[in-house]
PDB file of C-alpha atoms in Angstrom:
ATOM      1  CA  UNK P   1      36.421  -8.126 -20.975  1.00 43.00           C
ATOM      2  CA  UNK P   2      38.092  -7.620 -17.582  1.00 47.00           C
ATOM      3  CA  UNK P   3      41.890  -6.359 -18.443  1.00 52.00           C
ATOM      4  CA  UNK P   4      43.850  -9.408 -17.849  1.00 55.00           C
ATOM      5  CA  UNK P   5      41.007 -11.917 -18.612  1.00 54.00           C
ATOM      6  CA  UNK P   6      40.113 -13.922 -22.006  1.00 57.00           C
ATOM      7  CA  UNK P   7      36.692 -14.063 -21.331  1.00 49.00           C
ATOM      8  CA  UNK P   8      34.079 -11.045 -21.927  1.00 50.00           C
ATOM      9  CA  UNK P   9      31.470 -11.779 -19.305  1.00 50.00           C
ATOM     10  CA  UNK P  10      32.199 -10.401 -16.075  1.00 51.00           C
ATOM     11  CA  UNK P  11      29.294  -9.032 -13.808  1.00 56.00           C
ATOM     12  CA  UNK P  12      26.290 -11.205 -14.956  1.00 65.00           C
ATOM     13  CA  UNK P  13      23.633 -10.575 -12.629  1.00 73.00           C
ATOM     14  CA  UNK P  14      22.423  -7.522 -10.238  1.00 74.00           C
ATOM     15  CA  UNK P  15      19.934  -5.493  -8.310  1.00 78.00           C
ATOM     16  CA  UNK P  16      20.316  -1.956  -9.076  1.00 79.00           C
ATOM     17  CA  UNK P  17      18.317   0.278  -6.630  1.00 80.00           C
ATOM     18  CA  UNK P  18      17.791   3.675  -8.514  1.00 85.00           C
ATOM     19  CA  UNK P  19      17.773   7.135  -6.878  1.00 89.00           C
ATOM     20  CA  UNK P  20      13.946   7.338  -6.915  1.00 89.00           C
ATOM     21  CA  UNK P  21      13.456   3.870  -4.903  1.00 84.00           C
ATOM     22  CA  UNK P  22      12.597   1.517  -8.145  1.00 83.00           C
ATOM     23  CA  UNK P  23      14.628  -1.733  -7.919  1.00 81.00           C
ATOM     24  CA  UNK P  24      15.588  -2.943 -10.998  1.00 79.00           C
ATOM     25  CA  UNK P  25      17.271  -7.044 -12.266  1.00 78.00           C
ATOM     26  CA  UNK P  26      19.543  -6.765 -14.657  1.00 76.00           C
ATOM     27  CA  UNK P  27      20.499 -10.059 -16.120  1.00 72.00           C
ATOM     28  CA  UNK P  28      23.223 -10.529 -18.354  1.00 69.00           C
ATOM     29  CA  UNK P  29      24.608 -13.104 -20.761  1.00 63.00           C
ATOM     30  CA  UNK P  30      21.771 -13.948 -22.937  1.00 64.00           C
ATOM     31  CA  UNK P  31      18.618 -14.598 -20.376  1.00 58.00           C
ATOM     32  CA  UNK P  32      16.080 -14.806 -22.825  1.00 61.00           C
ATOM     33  CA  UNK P  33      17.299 -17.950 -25.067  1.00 66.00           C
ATOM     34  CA  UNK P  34      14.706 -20.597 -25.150  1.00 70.00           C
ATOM     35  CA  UNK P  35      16.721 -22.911 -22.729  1.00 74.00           C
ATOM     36  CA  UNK P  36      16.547 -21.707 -19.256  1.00 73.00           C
ATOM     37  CA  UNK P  37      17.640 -23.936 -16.914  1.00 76.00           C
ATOM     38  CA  UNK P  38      15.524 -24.429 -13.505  1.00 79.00           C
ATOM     39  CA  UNK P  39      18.232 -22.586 -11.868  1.00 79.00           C
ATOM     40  CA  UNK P  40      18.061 -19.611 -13.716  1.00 77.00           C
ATOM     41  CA  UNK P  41      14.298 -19.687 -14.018  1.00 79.00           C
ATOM     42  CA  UNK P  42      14.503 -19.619 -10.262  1.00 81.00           C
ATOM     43  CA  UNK P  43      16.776 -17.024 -10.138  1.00 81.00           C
ATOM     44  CA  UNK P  44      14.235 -14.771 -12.160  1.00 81.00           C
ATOM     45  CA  UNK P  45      11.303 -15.585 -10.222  1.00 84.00           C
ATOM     46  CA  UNK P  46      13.600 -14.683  -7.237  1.00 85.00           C
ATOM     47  CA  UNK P  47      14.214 -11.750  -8.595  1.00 85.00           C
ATOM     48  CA  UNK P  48      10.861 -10.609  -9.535  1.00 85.00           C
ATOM     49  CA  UNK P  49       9.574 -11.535  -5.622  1.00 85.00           C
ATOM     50  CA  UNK P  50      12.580  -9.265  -4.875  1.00 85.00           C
ATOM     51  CA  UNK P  51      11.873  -6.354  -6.847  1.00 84.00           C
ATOM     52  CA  UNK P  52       8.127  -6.218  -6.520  1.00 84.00           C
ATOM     53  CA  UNK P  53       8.321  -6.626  -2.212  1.00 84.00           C
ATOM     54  CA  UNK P  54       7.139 -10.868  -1.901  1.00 85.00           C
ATOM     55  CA  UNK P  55       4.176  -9.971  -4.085  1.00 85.00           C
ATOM     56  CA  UNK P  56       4.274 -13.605  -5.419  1.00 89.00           C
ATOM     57  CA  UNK P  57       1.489 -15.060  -3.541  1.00 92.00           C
ATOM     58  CA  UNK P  58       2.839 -18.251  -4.677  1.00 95.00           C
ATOM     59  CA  UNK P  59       5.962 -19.569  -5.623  1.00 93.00           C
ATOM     60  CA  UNK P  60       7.094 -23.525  -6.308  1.00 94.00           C
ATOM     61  CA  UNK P  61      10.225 -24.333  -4.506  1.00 91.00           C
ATOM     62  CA  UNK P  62      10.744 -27.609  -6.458  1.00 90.00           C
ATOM     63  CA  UNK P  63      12.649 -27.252  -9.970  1.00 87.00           C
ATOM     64  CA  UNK P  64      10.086 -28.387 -12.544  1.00 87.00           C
ATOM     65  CA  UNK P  65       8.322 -27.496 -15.846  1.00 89.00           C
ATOM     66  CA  UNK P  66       4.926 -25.970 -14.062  1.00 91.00           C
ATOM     67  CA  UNK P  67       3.061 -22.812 -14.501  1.00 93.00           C
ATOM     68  CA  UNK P  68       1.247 -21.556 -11.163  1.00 95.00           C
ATOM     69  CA  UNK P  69      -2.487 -20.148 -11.207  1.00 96.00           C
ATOM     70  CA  UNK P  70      -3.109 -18.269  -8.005  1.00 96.00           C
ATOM     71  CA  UNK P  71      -6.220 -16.655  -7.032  1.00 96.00           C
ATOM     72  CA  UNK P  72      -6.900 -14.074  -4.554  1.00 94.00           C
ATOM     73  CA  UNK P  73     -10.146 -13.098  -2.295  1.00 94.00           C
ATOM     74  CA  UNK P  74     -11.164  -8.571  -2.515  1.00 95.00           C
ATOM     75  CA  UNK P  75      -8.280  -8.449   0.565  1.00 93.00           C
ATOM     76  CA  UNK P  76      -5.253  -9.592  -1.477  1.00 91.00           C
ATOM     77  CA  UNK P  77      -5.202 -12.785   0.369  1.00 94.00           C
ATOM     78  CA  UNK P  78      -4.692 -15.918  -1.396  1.00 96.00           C
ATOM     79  CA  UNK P  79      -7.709 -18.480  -2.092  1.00 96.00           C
ATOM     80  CA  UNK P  80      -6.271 -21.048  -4.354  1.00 97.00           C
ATOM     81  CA  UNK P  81      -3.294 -22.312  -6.556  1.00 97.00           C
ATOM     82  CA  UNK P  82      -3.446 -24.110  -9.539  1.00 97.00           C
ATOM     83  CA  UNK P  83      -0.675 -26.309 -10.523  1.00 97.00           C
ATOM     84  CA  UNK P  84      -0.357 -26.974 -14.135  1.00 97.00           C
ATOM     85  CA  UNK P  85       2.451 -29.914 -15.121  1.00 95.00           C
ATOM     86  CA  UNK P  86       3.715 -28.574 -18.517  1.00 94.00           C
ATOM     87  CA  UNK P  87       5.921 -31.967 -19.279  1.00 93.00           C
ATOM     88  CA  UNK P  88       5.190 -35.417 -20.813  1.00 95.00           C
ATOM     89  CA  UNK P  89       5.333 -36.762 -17.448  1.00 94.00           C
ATOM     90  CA  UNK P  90       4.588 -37.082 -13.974  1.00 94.00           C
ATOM     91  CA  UNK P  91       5.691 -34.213 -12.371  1.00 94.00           C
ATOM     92  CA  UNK P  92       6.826 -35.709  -8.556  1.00 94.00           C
ATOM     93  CA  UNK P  93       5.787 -34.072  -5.880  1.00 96.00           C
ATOM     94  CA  UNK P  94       5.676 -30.628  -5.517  1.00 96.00           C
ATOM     95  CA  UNK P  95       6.613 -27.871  -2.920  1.00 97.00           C
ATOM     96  CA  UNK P  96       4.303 -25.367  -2.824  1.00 97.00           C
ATOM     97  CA  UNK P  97       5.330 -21.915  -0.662  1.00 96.00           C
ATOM     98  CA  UNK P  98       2.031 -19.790  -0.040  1.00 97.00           C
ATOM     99  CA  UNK P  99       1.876 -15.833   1.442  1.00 95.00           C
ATOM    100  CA  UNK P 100      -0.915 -14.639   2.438  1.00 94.00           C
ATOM    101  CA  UNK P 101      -3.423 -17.571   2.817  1.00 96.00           C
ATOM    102  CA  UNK P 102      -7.033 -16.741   3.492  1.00 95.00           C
ATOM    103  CA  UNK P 103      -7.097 -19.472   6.410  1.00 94.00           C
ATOM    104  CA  UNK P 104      -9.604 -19.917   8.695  1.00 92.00           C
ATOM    105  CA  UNK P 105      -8.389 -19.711  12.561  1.00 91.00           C
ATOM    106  CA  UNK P 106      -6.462 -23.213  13.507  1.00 90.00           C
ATOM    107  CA  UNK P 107      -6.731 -24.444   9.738  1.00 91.00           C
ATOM    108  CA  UNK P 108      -4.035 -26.879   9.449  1.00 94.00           C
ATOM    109  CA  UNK P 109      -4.727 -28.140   5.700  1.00 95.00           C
ATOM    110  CA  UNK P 110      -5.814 -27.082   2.459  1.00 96.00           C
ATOM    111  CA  UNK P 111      -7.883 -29.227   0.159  1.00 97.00           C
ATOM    112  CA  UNK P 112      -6.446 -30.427  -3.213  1.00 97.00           C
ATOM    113  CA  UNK P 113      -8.167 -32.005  -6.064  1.00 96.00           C
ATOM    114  CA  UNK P 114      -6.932 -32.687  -9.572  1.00 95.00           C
ATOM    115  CA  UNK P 115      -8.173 -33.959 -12.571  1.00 87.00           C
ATOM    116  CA  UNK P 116      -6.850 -37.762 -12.048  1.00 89.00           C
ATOM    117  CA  UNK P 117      -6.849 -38.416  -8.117  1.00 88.00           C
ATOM    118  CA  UNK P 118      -9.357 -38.009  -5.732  1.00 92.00           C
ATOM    119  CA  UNK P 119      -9.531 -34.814  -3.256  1.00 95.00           C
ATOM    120  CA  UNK P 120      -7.648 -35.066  -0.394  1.00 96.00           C
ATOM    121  CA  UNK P 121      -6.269 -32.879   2.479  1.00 96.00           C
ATOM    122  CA  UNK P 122      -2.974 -32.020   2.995  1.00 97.00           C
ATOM    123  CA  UNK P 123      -1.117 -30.235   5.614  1.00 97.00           C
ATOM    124  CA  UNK P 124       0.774 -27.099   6.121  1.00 97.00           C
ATOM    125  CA  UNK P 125       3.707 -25.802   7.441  1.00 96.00           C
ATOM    126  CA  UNK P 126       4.615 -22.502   8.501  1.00 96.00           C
ATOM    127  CA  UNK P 127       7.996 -21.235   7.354  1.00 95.00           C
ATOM    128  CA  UNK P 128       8.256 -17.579   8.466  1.00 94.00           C
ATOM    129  CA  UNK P 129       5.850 -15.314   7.245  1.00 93.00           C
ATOM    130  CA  UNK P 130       5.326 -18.284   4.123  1.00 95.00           C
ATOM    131  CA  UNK P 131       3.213 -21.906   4.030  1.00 97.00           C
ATOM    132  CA  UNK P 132       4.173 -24.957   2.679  1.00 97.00           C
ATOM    133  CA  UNK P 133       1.848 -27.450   1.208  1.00 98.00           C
ATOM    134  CA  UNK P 134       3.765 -30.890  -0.549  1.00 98.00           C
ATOM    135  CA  UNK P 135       1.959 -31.429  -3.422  1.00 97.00           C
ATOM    136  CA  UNK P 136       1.004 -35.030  -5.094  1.00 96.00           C
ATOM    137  CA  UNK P 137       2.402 -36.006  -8.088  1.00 95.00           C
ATOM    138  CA  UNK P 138       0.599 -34.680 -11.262  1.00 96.00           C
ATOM    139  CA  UNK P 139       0.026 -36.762 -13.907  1.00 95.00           C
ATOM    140  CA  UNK P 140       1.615 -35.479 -17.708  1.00 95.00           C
ATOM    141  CA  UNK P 141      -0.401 -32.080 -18.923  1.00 95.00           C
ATOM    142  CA  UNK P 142      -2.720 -32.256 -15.959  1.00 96.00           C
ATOM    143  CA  UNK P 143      -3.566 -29.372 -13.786  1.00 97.00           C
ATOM    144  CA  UNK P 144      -4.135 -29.502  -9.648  1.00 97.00           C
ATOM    145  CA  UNK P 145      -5.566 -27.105  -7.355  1.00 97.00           C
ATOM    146  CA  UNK P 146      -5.073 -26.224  -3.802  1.00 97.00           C
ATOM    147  CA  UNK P 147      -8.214 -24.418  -2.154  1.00 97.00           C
ATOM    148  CA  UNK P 148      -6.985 -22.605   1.227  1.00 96.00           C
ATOM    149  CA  UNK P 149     -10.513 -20.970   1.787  1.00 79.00           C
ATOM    150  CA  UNK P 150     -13.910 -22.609   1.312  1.00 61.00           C
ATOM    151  CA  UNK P 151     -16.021 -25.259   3.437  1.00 49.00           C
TER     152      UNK P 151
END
């Protein structure tokens, strides 16, 4: 504890950037309990993008119980994301942030298809260096792709 304070928690979180270059997260307080809230389990994923330079070629920006799938081409660039909904029910929609799309020149959508709607196109937006693709609902324990490269 902090002298003067009743509580023994004090610096929960950090970045420590060693002599050698390596950047390491250091979370504190019990981070691997089995109930991680979506803010925390962004916070990790943030910090992971952090440490490893944006090497997450995809990350969901909406809170929800989903486990990403990407796939990338020989170059590192990214063909496809799939979506998996891990809960017992629809997920809502979805933002999807993409780095490093394989698109073609002028592509302005990305084809997805899941396993209880029919394929459709949807657009993207640049945000930076990033994409963004909004992402239909998925249905309970369903899985949904979005193909950036392919005819």
């Amino acid at each position: 504890a902090f002298p003067g304070e009743d509580h023994p928690f004090g610096c929960a979180d950090a970045i420590v950037h060693t002599s050698n270059g390596a950047r390491w997260a250091v979370f504190g307080h019990n981070p691997w309990n089995n109930t991680i809230s979506s803010r925390r389990r962004a916070q990790i994923i943030a910090a992971a993008d952090y440490i490893s330079d944006r090497a997450l070629t995809a990350v969901l920006d909406t809170p929800a119980k989903a486990q990403l799938l990407p796939r990338e081409n020989k170059a590192g660039q990214l063909t496809s994301v799939s979506i998996v909904n891990l809960t017992v029910g629809a997920s809502g929609t979805l933002l999807l942030r993409m780095r490093n799309p394989a698109l073609r020149e002028g592509q302005t959508t990305v084809l997805f298809c899941s396993m209880t709607t029919a394929p459709v196109h949807l657009p993207i937006i640049r945000d930076g260096e990033d994409y963004l693709v909004t992402i239909p609902s998925l249905d309970a324990y369903s899985i949904g792709t979005v193909f950036v490269a392919g005819d």
